[in-house]
Amino acid sequence: MSDASRAPYPVVSTRTLEPPAARGWRGMGTARRERSELPRLEPHQVAVFRVGEDWVESHGDLDLRSETAVRSTSVAVVDRRRDVPVEAMITVPSADGTDCAVRARFRCTAEDAVELMREGGPSDASDALVSYLQGCPALVGEYVPHGDAQLAEVTKRICANVTAFALAQPPRLPGMAVELVSVDLLSPDQLRALQQRLAELEFQRQRDAVEQAVTQERITREQEHQQQLALLNQQHQEELQRREQEAELNLAEQRAAYEREQEALDAGQEERFGSRFALWRAYRRKEVTAEQLADRLGSAERDVREAEERRDETERALQERLDKLLREDLRIETERADRRWEVKRQEKLRELEANREERQRRDQQRREDALRKESDDRQRADRIREMRFELYKRLVHEGHTATMPIDMQRLLEELLGGTLDSVSGDIRTEVEAGEPTPDHPPVDGGADAPPSGSASSGARESAGGERYADDEHDPYDVGPVGREEYGD
């Protein structure tokens, strides 16, 4: 049995596919598959993509941006070779307790890969054909006798039964055409040799597969490394170009800035040194000789000294004028301050004088009011005494005193405002104190007559016996406001 006969047939491999990553700005670009996501096909192989519920066959020319490639969820590689030999082998018991094997060879052809995948056909036809042989009724209960004498007869019978079964019920696999080629019986020794050979082939196949996978992985890694290296080299070259461009731009900017600074420096030097710098620049440009430069520099130096002397004289004159103006401003400011102080002092004096005159006017007014009140009180008291005296005179003249006994001593005391002994002293004391003299009571001692001794208090009583408030008021009392103003 060759190694090719043990390879999976007709489905070589299957792979699931993830949705492609979004591309472009914010994932708005056209979706596409990467070439590494799709399997690599041999000339006799086709790829079958599953898109939803449909299957689409491709021969390796599928566009990575097509709907089939983008929407597919899995892909299978199907071998499309014709008349591929496939073996199927089942065991039967023997007399010596060992197993024999019935081996059948078939020719298989994958005619429709889409139907094979849609109908769920077998990935490996050998496994499906083994199941097919196990369903053969002629092999059920088959027994191989001991010895080689009957082996040929048993082999012939088994082959005839399997061939008849294949003709009566040929194997049907979706999308495939299967035809029986031969049937033979393997003895236990042949079976062991075959199993050992198959094991060796399987080991060799697995080792080759591992080596192929390692080789493929190494090739893939080398390709990825080469791609990364190329990408890094490209990025490095781009970075170098960008830095070179930035360096050139910076150098150009620095040159332009240096030229501007030189121009500004030359302008400043020319403004500062004048013709001397112009001579030096001309000498630097080889426009004048050293002797001409020295002569012109000497002349320019003399001109500079003269100009500096004139400038110093001008500055001194300006400084003197400035000092004079400052002194004049100081004098004017001092005079203004003196005038402001004098104005304020005069205003304060006028205010004080006005306050003093106002106080004097109020004092004079109070004194005049007091004197006027005192005069009015005295006149009123004199009129009252005269009226009382006239009343007493009429009483005496008309003779009422004969019927009305009158105490002359008390009458005189009431008229004079005190006892006879103290009249002269009381009058003198009251006049010296500036107080009004006491009123004389009426002669008849009526209801309006004051009690004895009440005249010395300086207050008057009304007809009802009430005292007048103006009589009790001190005419020289200026009140709390006056005392506060005069400092009393």
Short mmCIF file of C-alpha atoms in Angstrom, two decimals:
data_model
loop_
_atom_site.label_atom_id
_atom_site.label_comp_id
_atom_site.label_asym_id
_atom_site.label_seq_id
_atom_site.Cartn_x
_atom_site.Cartn_y
_atom_site.Cartn_z
CA MET A 1 0.00 0.00 0.00
CA SER A 2 1.38 3.36 -1.04
CA ASP A 3 1.53 6.43 1.10
CA ALA A 4 -0.88 8.20 -1.19
CA SER A 5 -3.53 5.61 -0.54
CA ARG A 6 -3.52 6.49 3.14
CA ALA A 7 -3.94 10.24 2.57
CA PRO A 8 -7.41 11.64 3.33
CA TYR A 9 -9.65 11.48 0.31
CA PRO A 10 -11.56 13.38 -1.00
CA VAL A 11 -11.48 16.20 1.60
CA VAL A 12 -7.85 17.16 2.17
CA SER A 13 -8.38 19.89 4.80
CA THR A 14 -10.99 22.23 6.29
CA ARG A 15 -10.65 25.67 7.87
CA THR A 16 -12.95 28.16 9.57
CA LEU A 17 -12.77 31.80 8.56
CA GLU A 18 -13.23 34.80 10.85
CA PRO A 19 -14.99 37.93 9.60
CA PRO A 20 -12.46 40.22 7.90
CA ALA A 21 -11.24 43.21 9.91
CA ALA A 22 -12.61 46.64 9.08
CA ARG A 23 -10.38 48.77 6.90
CA GLY A 24 -10.07 52.38 6.01
CA TRP A 25 -11.03 55.45 8.00
CA ARG A 26 -13.34 54.41 10.87
CA GLY A 27 -13.91 51.03 9.20
CA MET A 28 -15.66 52.59 6.22
CA GLY A 29 -13.27 51.09 3.66
CA THR A 30 -13.91 48.03 1.48
CA ALA A 31 -13.57 44.74 3.40
CA ARG A 32 -11.13 42.16 2.00
CA ARG A 33 -9.49 38.89 2.92
CA GLU A 34 -5.81 38.38 3.38
CA ARG A 35 -4.10 35.91 1.09
CA SER A 36 -2.80 34.01 4.13
CA GLU A 37 -6.38 33.28 5.27
CA LEU A 38 -7.13 31.18 2.18
CA PRO A 39 -5.63 27.69 1.61
CA ARG A 40 -3.05 27.02 -1.08
CA LEU A 41 -4.34 24.66 -3.79
CA GLU A 42 -2.59 21.94 -5.76
CA PRO A 43 -3.44 21.58 -9.47
CA HIS A 44 -5.87 18.71 -8.79
CA GLN A 45 -7.56 20.43 -5.83
CA VAL A 46 -10.49 22.86 -5.55
CA ALA A 47 -11.70 25.05 -2.69
CA VAL A 48 -15.32 24.99 -1.55
CA PHE A 49 -16.45 28.05 0.44
CA ARG A 50 -19.51 28.07 2.66
CA VAL A 51 -21.50 31.32 2.36
CA GLY A 52 -24.52 31.13 4.61
CA GLU A 53 -26.45 28.07 3.50
CA ASP A 54 -24.72 27.87 0.09
CA TRP A 55 -21.44 26.35 -1.04
CA VAL A 56 -19.31 27.95 -3.79
CA GLU A 57 -16.50 26.15 -5.61
CA SER A 58 -13.29 28.00 -6.48
CA HIS A 59 -10.18 26.95 -8.39
CA GLY A 60 -7.89 29.44 -6.65
CA ASP A 61 -8.89 32.48 -8.68
CA LEU A 62 -11.25 33.99 -6.07
CA ASP A 63 -11.13 37.78 -5.65
CA LEU A 64 -10.20 38.68 -2.07
CA ARG A 65 -12.71 41.56 -2.13
CA SER A 66 -15.58 39.51 -3.55
CA GLU A 67 -18.73 38.77 -1.57
CA THR A 68 -17.89 35.04 -1.50
CA ALA A 69 -14.50 35.65 0.10
CA VAL A 70 -15.76 38.25 2.57
CA ARG A 71 -18.93 36.48 3.71
CA SER A 72 -17.59 32.90 3.78
CA THR A 73 -17.37 31.27 7.21
CA SER A 74 -15.39 28.12 6.30
CA VAL A 75 -13.46 26.60 3.39
CA ALA A 76 -12.65 22.99 2.46
CA VAL A 77 -10.02 21.67 0.04
CA VAL A 78 -11.35 18.78 -2.06
CA ASP A 79 -9.21 16.40 -4.12
CA ARG A 80 -10.61 16.14 -7.66
CA ARG A 81 -8.41 13.36 -9.00
CA ARG A 82 -10.15 10.54 -10.85
CA ASP A 83 -10.02 6.81 -10.05
CA VAL A 84 -8.17 7.24 -6.79
CA PRO A 85 -7.51 3.80 -5.21
CA VAL A 86 -9.04 3.50 -1.77
CA GLU A 87 -8.83 0.39 0.41
CA ALA A 88 -11.32 -0.79 3.01
CA MET A 89 -10.49 -3.64 5.35
CA ILE A 90 -12.50 -5.52 8.00
CA THR A 91 -11.49 -8.44 10.20
CA VAL A 92 -13.07 -11.93 10.44
CA PRO A 93 -12.32 -14.59 13.11
CA SER A 94 -10.28 -17.77 12.39
CA ALA A 95 -10.00 -21.23 13.94
CA ASP A 96 -6.69 -20.62 15.69
CA GLY A 97 -8.02 -17.59 17.57
CA THR A 98 -6.32 -15.04 15.37
CA ASP A 99 -8.04 -12.58 13.09
CA CYS A 100 -7.97 -12.54 9.33
CA ALA A 101 -8.81 -9.56 7.20
CA VAL A 102 -10.98 -9.05 4.15
CA ARG A 103 -9.50 -6.27 2.02
CA ALA A 104 -11.47 -4.60 -0.76
CA ARG A 105 -10.07 -2.12 -3.23
CA PHE A 106 -12.21 0.61 -4.77
CA ARG A 107 -11.74 3.30 -7.42
CA CYS A 108 -13.16 6.63 -6.24
CA THR A 109 -13.74 9.89 -8.07
CA ALA A 110 -15.00 13.16 -6.53
CA GLU A 111 -17.33 14.28 -9.29
CA ASP A 112 -19.15 17.17 -7.55
CA ALA A 113 -17.29 18.89 -4.69
CA VAL A 114 -20.20 21.25 -3.93
CA GLU A 115 -22.65 18.34 -3.55
CA LEU A 116 -20.10 16.45 -1.47
CA MET A 117 -19.89 19.35 1.05
CA ARG A 118 -23.58 20.29 0.91
CA GLU A 119 -24.82 16.71 1.53
CA GLY A 120 -22.26 16.06 4.27
CA GLY A 121 -20.17 13.56 2.34
CA PRO A 122 -17.30 11.72 4.03
CA SER A 123 -14.03 13.50 4.54
CA ASP A 124 -12.20 10.17 4.17
CA ALA A 125 -13.78 7.63 1.77
CA SER A 126 -11.89 4.74 3.40
CA ASP A 127 -13.85 5.06 6.65
CA ALA A 128 -17.13 5.23 4.74
CA LEU A 129 -16.26 2.10 2.72
CA VAL A 130 -15.32 0.19 5.89
CA SER A 131 -18.80 0.91 7.18
CA TYR A 132 -20.14 -0.23 3.84
CA LEU A 133 -18.34 -3.59 4.09
CA GLN A 134 -19.52 -4.10 7.64
CA GLY A 135 -23.05 -4.00 6.27
CA CYS A 136 -22.41 -6.94 3.94
CA PRO A 137 -24.60 -9.88 5.10
CA ALA A 138 -22.24 -12.52 3.66
CA LEU A 139 -19.46 -11.46 6.06
CA VAL A 140 -21.63 -11.69 9.15
CA GLY A 141 -20.76 -14.93 10.98
CA GLU A 142 -18.02 -15.79 8.49
CA TYR A 143 -15.38 -18.15 9.91
CA VAL A 144 -11.97 -19.01 8.54
CA PRO A 145 -11.03 -22.69 9.25
CA HIS A 146 -7.57 -23.73 10.41
CA GLY A 147 -5.05 -24.73 7.82
CA ASP A 148 -4.20 -23.71 4.30
CA ALA A 149 -6.21 -26.47 2.65
CA GLN A 150 -9.50 -24.68 2.83
CA LEU A 151 -8.08 -21.13 2.70
CA ALA A 152 -8.39 -20.88 -1.09
CA GLU A 153 -11.99 -22.04 -0.99
CA VAL A 154 -12.90 -19.57 1.80
CA THR A 155 -11.14 -16.78 -0.03
CA LYS A 156 -13.02 -17.54 -3.22
CA ARG A 157 -16.34 -17.65 -1.39
CA ILE A 158 -15.72 -14.37 0.46
CA CYS A 159 -14.66 -12.59 -2.72
CA ALA A 160 -17.71 -13.82 -4.57
CA ASN A 161 -20.04 -12.73 -1.77
CA VAL A 162 -18.49 -9.25 -1.50
CA THR A 163 -18.54 -8.82 -5.29
CA ALA A 164 -22.17 -9.87 -5.44
CA PHE A 165 -22.99 -7.47 -2.60
CA ALA A 166 -21.21 -4.62 -4.40
CA LEU A 167 -23.10 -5.36 -7.61
CA ALA A 168 -26.43 -5.64 -5.83
CA GLN A 169 -25.92 -2.64 -3.54
CA PRO A 170 -23.09 -0.51 -4.87
CA PRO A 171 -21.67 2.05 -2.38
CA ARG A 172 -23.27 5.46 -2.75
CA LEU A 173 -21.32 8.49 -1.42
CA PRO A 174 -22.61 12.06 -2.03
CA GLY A 175 -20.81 13.71 -4.94
CA MET A 176 -18.57 10.68 -5.55
CA ALA A 177 -18.44 7.72 -7.96
CA VAL A 178 -17.22 4.48 -6.28
CA GLU A 179 -16.41 1.21 -8.07
CA LEU A 180 -15.23 -2.11 -6.55
CA VAL A 181 -11.92 -3.33 -8.04
CA SER A 182 -10.86 -6.41 -6.08
CA VAL A 183 -11.44 -8.39 -2.90
CA ASP A 184 -8.91 -10.69 -1.18
CA LEU A 185 -8.44 -12.39 2.16
CA LEU A 186 -5.40 -11.75 4.30
CA SER A 187 -4.06 -14.46 6.57
CA PRO A 188 -3.07 -13.59 10.13
CA ASP A 189 0.58 -13.34 9.09
CA GLN A 190 -0.26 -11.18 6.13
CA LEU A 191 -2.57 -9.11 8.34
CA ARG A 192 0.18 -8.58 10.89
CA ALA A 193 2.65 -7.64 8.17
CA LEU A 194 0.10 -5.30 6.65
CA GLN A 195 -0.70 -3.69 10.01
CA GLN A 196 2.99 -3.26 10.71
CA ARG A 197 3.46 -1.74 7.29
CA LEU A 198 0.47 0.50 7.82
CA ALA A 199 1.83 1.57 11.19
CA GLU A 200 5.19 2.36 9.63
CA LEU A 201 3.48 4.26 6.83
CA GLU A 202 1.31 6.12 9.35
CA PHE A 203 4.38 6.98 11.41
CA GLN A 204 6.22 8.04 8.28
CA ARG A 205 3.21 10.06 7.19
CA GLN A 206 2.92 11.74 10.57
CA ARG A 207 6.63 12.47 10.62
CA ASP A 208 6.46 13.86 7.10
CA ALA A 209 3.43 15.88 8.11
CA VAL A 210 5.24 17.20 11.15
CA GLU A 211 8.34 17.97 9.10
CA GLN A 212 6.19 19.58 6.45
CA ALA A 213 4.36 21.60 9.11
CA VAL A 214 7.67 22.60 10.68
CA THR A 215 9.05 23.47 7.28
CA GLN A 216 5.90 25.38 6.41
CA GLU A 217 6.01 27.15 9.79
CA ARG A 218 9.67 27.98 9.26
CA ILE A 219 8.93 29.26 5.76
CA THR A 220 5.96 31.24 7.09
CA ARG A 221 8.05 32.68 9.89
CA GLU A 222 10.85 33.50 7.47
CA GLN A 223 8.36 35.19 5.18
CA GLU A 224 6.88 37.10 8.11
CA HIS A 225 10.38 37.99 9.25
CA GLN A 226 11.28 39.13 5.78
CA GLN A 227 8.07 41.15 5.59
CA GLN A 228 8.70 42.68 9.00
CA LEU A 229 12.31 43.36 8.05
CA ALA A 230 11.21 44.94 4.78
CA LEU A 231 8.59 46.95 6.65
CA LEU A 232 11.16 48.05 9.23
CA ASN A 233 13.61 48.92 6.46
CA GLN A 234 10.91 50.90 4.70
CA GLN A 235 9.96 52.67 7.92
CA HIS A 236 13.64 53.30 8.64
CA GLN A 237 14.16 54.73 5.17
CA GLU A 238 11.04 56.87 5.52
CA GLU A 239 12.23 58.04 8.95
CA LEU A 240 15.67 58.81 7.53
CA GLN A 241 14.12 60.73 4.65
CA ARG A 242 11.83 62.59 7.05
CA ARG A 243 14.72 63.45 9.34
CA GLU A 244 16.85 64.52 6.40
CA GLN A 245 14.03 66.74 5.17
CA GLU A 246 13.57 68.15 8.68
CA ALA A 247 17.34 68.68 8.96
CA GLU A 248 17.39 70.43 5.60
CA LEU A 249 14.43 72.59 6.61
CA ASN A 250 16.02 73.38 9.99
CA LEU A 251 19.31 74.16 8.26
CA ALA A 252 17.54 76.42 5.80
CA GLU A 253 15.68 78.13 8.65
CA GLN A 254 18.91 78.51 10.62
CA ARG A 255 20.64 79.95 7.57
CA ALA A 256 17.79 82.36 7.00
CA ALA A 257 17.79 83.30 10.71
CA TYR A 258 21.58 83.76 10.61
CA GLU A 259 21.33 85.94 7.55
CA ARG A 260 18.58 87.99 9.22
CA GLU A 261 20.65 88.31 12.38
CA GLN A 262 23.68 89.32 10.34
CA GLU A 263 21.63 91.89 8.49
CA ALA A 264 20.22 93.23 11.76
CA LEU A 265 23.70 93.20 13.31
CA ASP A 266 25.17 94.95 10.28
CA ALA A 267 22.36 97.49 10.42
CA GLY A 268 22.98 98.03 14.13
CA GLN A 269 26.72 98.24 13.67
CA GLU A 270 26.31 100.58 10.76
CA GLU A 271 23.93 102.71 12.83
CA ARG A 272 26.38 102.65 15.72
CA PHE A 273 29.68 103.08 13.92
CA GLY A 274 28.35 104.79 10.83
CA SER A 275 30.90 105.23 8.10
CA ARG A 276 33.55 103.19 9.93
CA PHE A 277 31.52 100.01 9.62
CA ALA A 278 30.81 100.79 5.99
CA LEU A 279 34.58 101.18 5.44
CA TRP A 280 35.25 97.91 7.26
CA ARG A 281 32.63 96.11 5.14
CA ALA A 282 34.16 97.61 1.99
CA TYR A 283 37.60 96.44 3.13
CA ARG A 284 36.18 92.98 3.86
CA ARG A 285 34.84 92.91 0.32
CA LYS A 286 38.29 93.98 -1.01
CA GLU A 287 36.87 97.23 -2.31
CA VAL A 288 39.50 99.42 -0.53
CA THR A 289 43.11 98.87 0.47
CA ALA A 290 44.55 98.89 3.98
CA GLU A 291 46.09 102.39 3.56
CA GLN A 292 42.82 103.81 2.32
CA LEU A 293 41.03 102.08 5.19
CA ALA A 294 43.47 103.56 7.74
CA ASP A 295 43.15 107.10 6.31
CA ARG A 296 39.42 106.96 6.16
CA LEU A 297 39.20 105.42 9.63
CA GLY A 298 41.37 108.23 11.06
CA SER A 299 39.14 110.83 9.46
CA ALA A 300 36.05 109.00 10.61
CA GLU A 301 37.51 108.78 14.12
CA ARG A 302 38.00 112.53 14.26
CA ASP A 303 34.46 113.05 12.98
CA VAL A 304 33.18 110.66 15.64
CA ARG A 305 35.04 112.49 18.44
CA GLU A 306 33.70 115.84 17.27
CA ALA A 307 30.21 114.41 17.06
CA GLU A 308 30.57 112.93 20.56
CA GLU A 309 31.76 116.29 21.94
CA ARG A 310 28.81 118.06 20.34
CA ARG A 311 26.50 115.40 21.70
CA ASP A 312 27.97 115.74 25.21
CA GLU A 313 27.52 119.54 25.09
CA THR A 314 23.95 119.09 23.92
CA GLU A 315 23.30 116.57 26.69
CA ARG A 316 24.77 118.90 29.32
CA ALA A 317 22.65 121.80 28.09
CA LEU A 318 19.57 119.60 28.09
CA GLN A 319 20.40 118.35 31.60
CA GLU A 320 20.83 121.92 32.89
CA ARG A 321 17.55 122.93 31.30
CA LEU A 322 15.88 119.90 32.79
CA ASP A 323 17.25 120.68 36.26
CA LYS A 324 16.05 124.27 35.95
CA LEU A 325 12.60 123.10 34.91
CA LEU A 326 12.53 120.67 37.82
CA ARG A 327 13.49 123.40 40.31
CA GLU A 328 10.86 125.71 38.84
CA ASP A 329 8.25 122.98 39.08
CA LEU A 330 9.27 122.35 42.70
CA ARG A 331 8.99 126.06 43.53
CA ILE A 332 5.59 126.32 41.85
CA GLU A 333 4.36 123.23 43.66
CA THR A 334 5.62 124.62 46.99
CA GLU A 335 3.84 127.93 46.40
CA ARG A 336 0.67 126.11 45.47
CA ALA A 337 0.89 124.06 48.65
CA ASP A 338 1.47 127.25 50.70
CA ARG A 339 -1.50 128.95 49.08
CA ARG A 340 -3.71 125.92 49.67
CA TRP A 341 -2.60 125.85 53.33
CA GLU A 342 -3.25 129.62 53.71
CA VAL A 343 -6.68 129.28 52.13
CA LYS A 344 -7.54 126.44 54.47
CA ARG A 345 -6.24 128.45 57.46
CA GLN A 346 -8.31 131.51 56.46
CA GLU A 347 -11.37 129.33 56.01
CA LYS A 348 -10.79 127.81 59.46
CA LEU A 349 -10.35 131.29 60.98
CA ARG A 350 -13.52 132.51 59.31
CA GLU A 351 -15.35 129.49 60.55
CA LEU A 352 -14.07 130.05 64.10
CA GLU A 353 -14.94 133.76 63.95
CA ALA A 354 -18.41 132.96 62.67
CA ASN A 355 -18.89 130.46 65.52
CA ARG A 356 -17.64 133.01 68.06
CA GLU A 357 -19.93 135.72 66.70
CA GLU A 358 -22.83 133.28 66.74
CA ARG A 359 -22.13 132.39 70.36
CA GLN A 360 -21.85 136.09 71.25
CA ARG A 361 -25.13 136.81 69.44
CA ARG A 362 -26.87 134.00 71.29
CA ASP A 363 -25.38 135.19 74.62
CA GLN A 364 -26.46 138.77 73.92
CA GLN A 365 -29.91 137.55 72.94
CA ARG A 366 -30.19 135.54 76.16
CA ARG A 367 -29.08 138.52 78.29
CA GLU A 368 -31.51 140.85 76.54
CA ASP A 369 -34.31 138.29 77.00
CA ALA A 370 -33.41 137.95 80.68
CA LEU A 371 -33.29 141.72 81.20
CA ARG A 372 -36.54 142.20 79.32
CA LYS A 373 -38.21 139.50 81.38
CA GLU A 374 -36.87 141.00 84.59
CA SER A 375 -38.15 144.45 83.60
CA ASP A 376 -41.54 143.02 82.68
CA ASP A 377 -41.76 141.16 85.97
CA ARG A 378 -40.88 144.30 87.94
CA GLN A 379 -43.37 146.40 86.06
CA ARG A 380 -46.06 143.79 86.61
CA ALA A 381 -45.20 143.60 90.31
CA ASP A 382 -45.28 147.42 90.62
CA ARG A 383 -48.69 147.55 88.96
CA ILE A 384 -49.99 144.86 91.27
CA ARG A 385 -48.70 146.71 94.35
CA GLU A 386 -50.17 149.98 93.13
CA MET A 387 -53.51 148.30 92.49
CA ARG A 388 -53.49 146.75 95.95
CA PHE A 389 -52.44 150.04 97.56
CA GLU A 390 -55.23 151.88 95.77
CA LEU A 391 -57.64 149.24 96.92
CA TYR A 392 -56.56 149.61 100.52
CA LYS A 393 -56.78 153.41 100.20
CA ARG A 394 -60.35 153.16 98.92
CA LEU A 395 -61.27 150.80 101.70
CA VAL A 396 -59.88 153.24 104.25
CA HIS A 397 -61.39 156.25 102.56
CA GLU A 398 -64.85 154.70 102.37
CA GLY A 399 -64.66 153.68 105.97
CA HIS A 400 -64.74 149.97 105.61
CA THR A 401 -61.98 149.71 108.11
CA ALA A 402 -64.43 150.77 110.88
CA THR A 403 -66.55 147.69 110.30
CA MET A 404 -63.64 145.45 109.19
CA PRO A 405 -60.76 145.40 111.66
CA ILE A 406 -57.49 145.49 109.76
CA ASP A 407 -54.18 144.44 111.08
CA MET A 408 -51.99 147.32 109.96
CA GLN A 409 -48.84 145.52 110.86
CA ARG A 410 -49.79 142.55 108.63
CA LEU A 411 -51.03 144.89 105.92
CA LEU A 412 -47.76 146.76 105.82
CA GLU A 413 -45.86 143.49 105.74
CA GLU A 414 -47.97 142.26 102.81
CA LEU A 415 -47.54 145.55 100.95
CA LEU A 416 -43.80 145.68 101.62
CA GLY A 417 -43.29 141.94 101.03
CA GLY A 418 -41.90 141.05 104.50
CA THR A 419 -41.70 142.12 108.16
CA LEU A 420 -41.07 145.70 109.07
CA ASP A 421 -37.66 144.85 110.47
CA SER A 422 -36.46 142.98 107.38
CA VAL A 423 -38.03 145.14 104.69
CA SER A 424 -35.08 147.34 104.11
CA GLY A 425 -32.53 144.49 104.14
CA ASP A 426 -34.64 142.23 101.87
CA ILE A 427 -35.18 144.95 99.31
CA ARG A 428 -31.51 145.77 99.23
CA THR A 429 -30.52 142.12 98.88
CA GLU A 430 -33.03 141.45 96.09
CA VAL A 431 -31.95 144.50 94.15
CA GLU A 432 -28.28 143.58 94.43
CA ALA A 433 -28.97 140.01 93.29
CA GLY A 434 -30.90 141.25 90.25
CA GLU A 435 -34.08 139.37 91.28
CA PRO A 436 -37.58 140.88 91.01
CA THR A 437 -39.15 142.27 94.16
CA PRO A 438 -41.96 140.28 95.72
CA ASP A 439 -45.50 141.08 94.88
CA HIS A 440 -47.72 142.80 97.45
CA PRO A 441 -50.86 140.89 98.31
CA PRO A 442 -54.22 142.57 98.21
CA VAL A 443 -55.36 144.34 101.31
CA ASP A 444 -58.53 142.36 101.88
CA GLY A 445 -56.63 139.03 101.94
CA GLY A 446 -58.85 137.57 99.20
CA ALA A 447 -58.50 134.30 97.39
CA ASP A 448 -55.72 135.67 95.17
CA ALA A 449 -53.53 136.79 98.08
CA PRO A 450 -50.40 134.70 98.64
CA PRO A 451 -49.57 133.23 102.00
CA SER A 452 -47.20 134.96 104.34
CA GLY A 453 -43.52 134.57 103.42
CA SER A 454 -44.21 133.27 99.92
CA ALA A 455 -42.97 136.40 98.18
CA SER A 456 -39.33 135.67 99.01
CA SER A 457 -39.31 132.58 96.75
CA GLY A 458 -39.36 134.76 93.55
CA ALA A 459 -42.41 132.89 92.08
CA ARG A 460 -45.93 134.10 91.36
CA GLU A 461 -49.19 132.30 91.94
CA SER A 462 -52.29 132.53 89.83
CA ALA A 463 -55.78 133.19 91.11
CA GLY A 464 -56.21 129.42 91.62
CA GLY A 465 -52.98 129.17 93.67
CA GLU A 466 -50.79 127.82 90.79
CA ARG A 467 -47.26 129.03 90.24
CA TYR A 468 -46.17 130.48 86.91
CA ALA A 469 -43.38 128.49 85.31
CA ASP A 470 -41.64 131.58 83.91
CA ASP A 471 -41.27 133.02 87.42
CA GLU A 472 -39.46 129.91 88.65
CA HIS A 473 -37.08 129.96 85.66
CA ASP A 474 -33.68 131.57 86.21
CA PRO A 475 -33.30 134.34 83.60
CA TYR A 476 -29.54 133.85 83.54
CA ASP A 477 -29.73 130.10 83.07
CA VAL A 478 -28.65 129.44 79.42
CA GLY A 479 -29.66 125.79 79.55
CA PRO A 480 -27.61 122.61 78.87
CA VAL A 481 -26.82 123.69 75.27
CA GLY A 482 -25.43 127.02 76.41
CA ARG A 483 -23.46 125.41 79.24
CA GLU A 484 -21.94 122.94 76.79
CA GLU A 485 -21.10 125.73 74.34
CA TYR A 486 -19.57 128.06 77.02
CA GLY A 487 -17.78 125.23 78.72
CA ASP A 488 -19.74 125.50 82.04
#
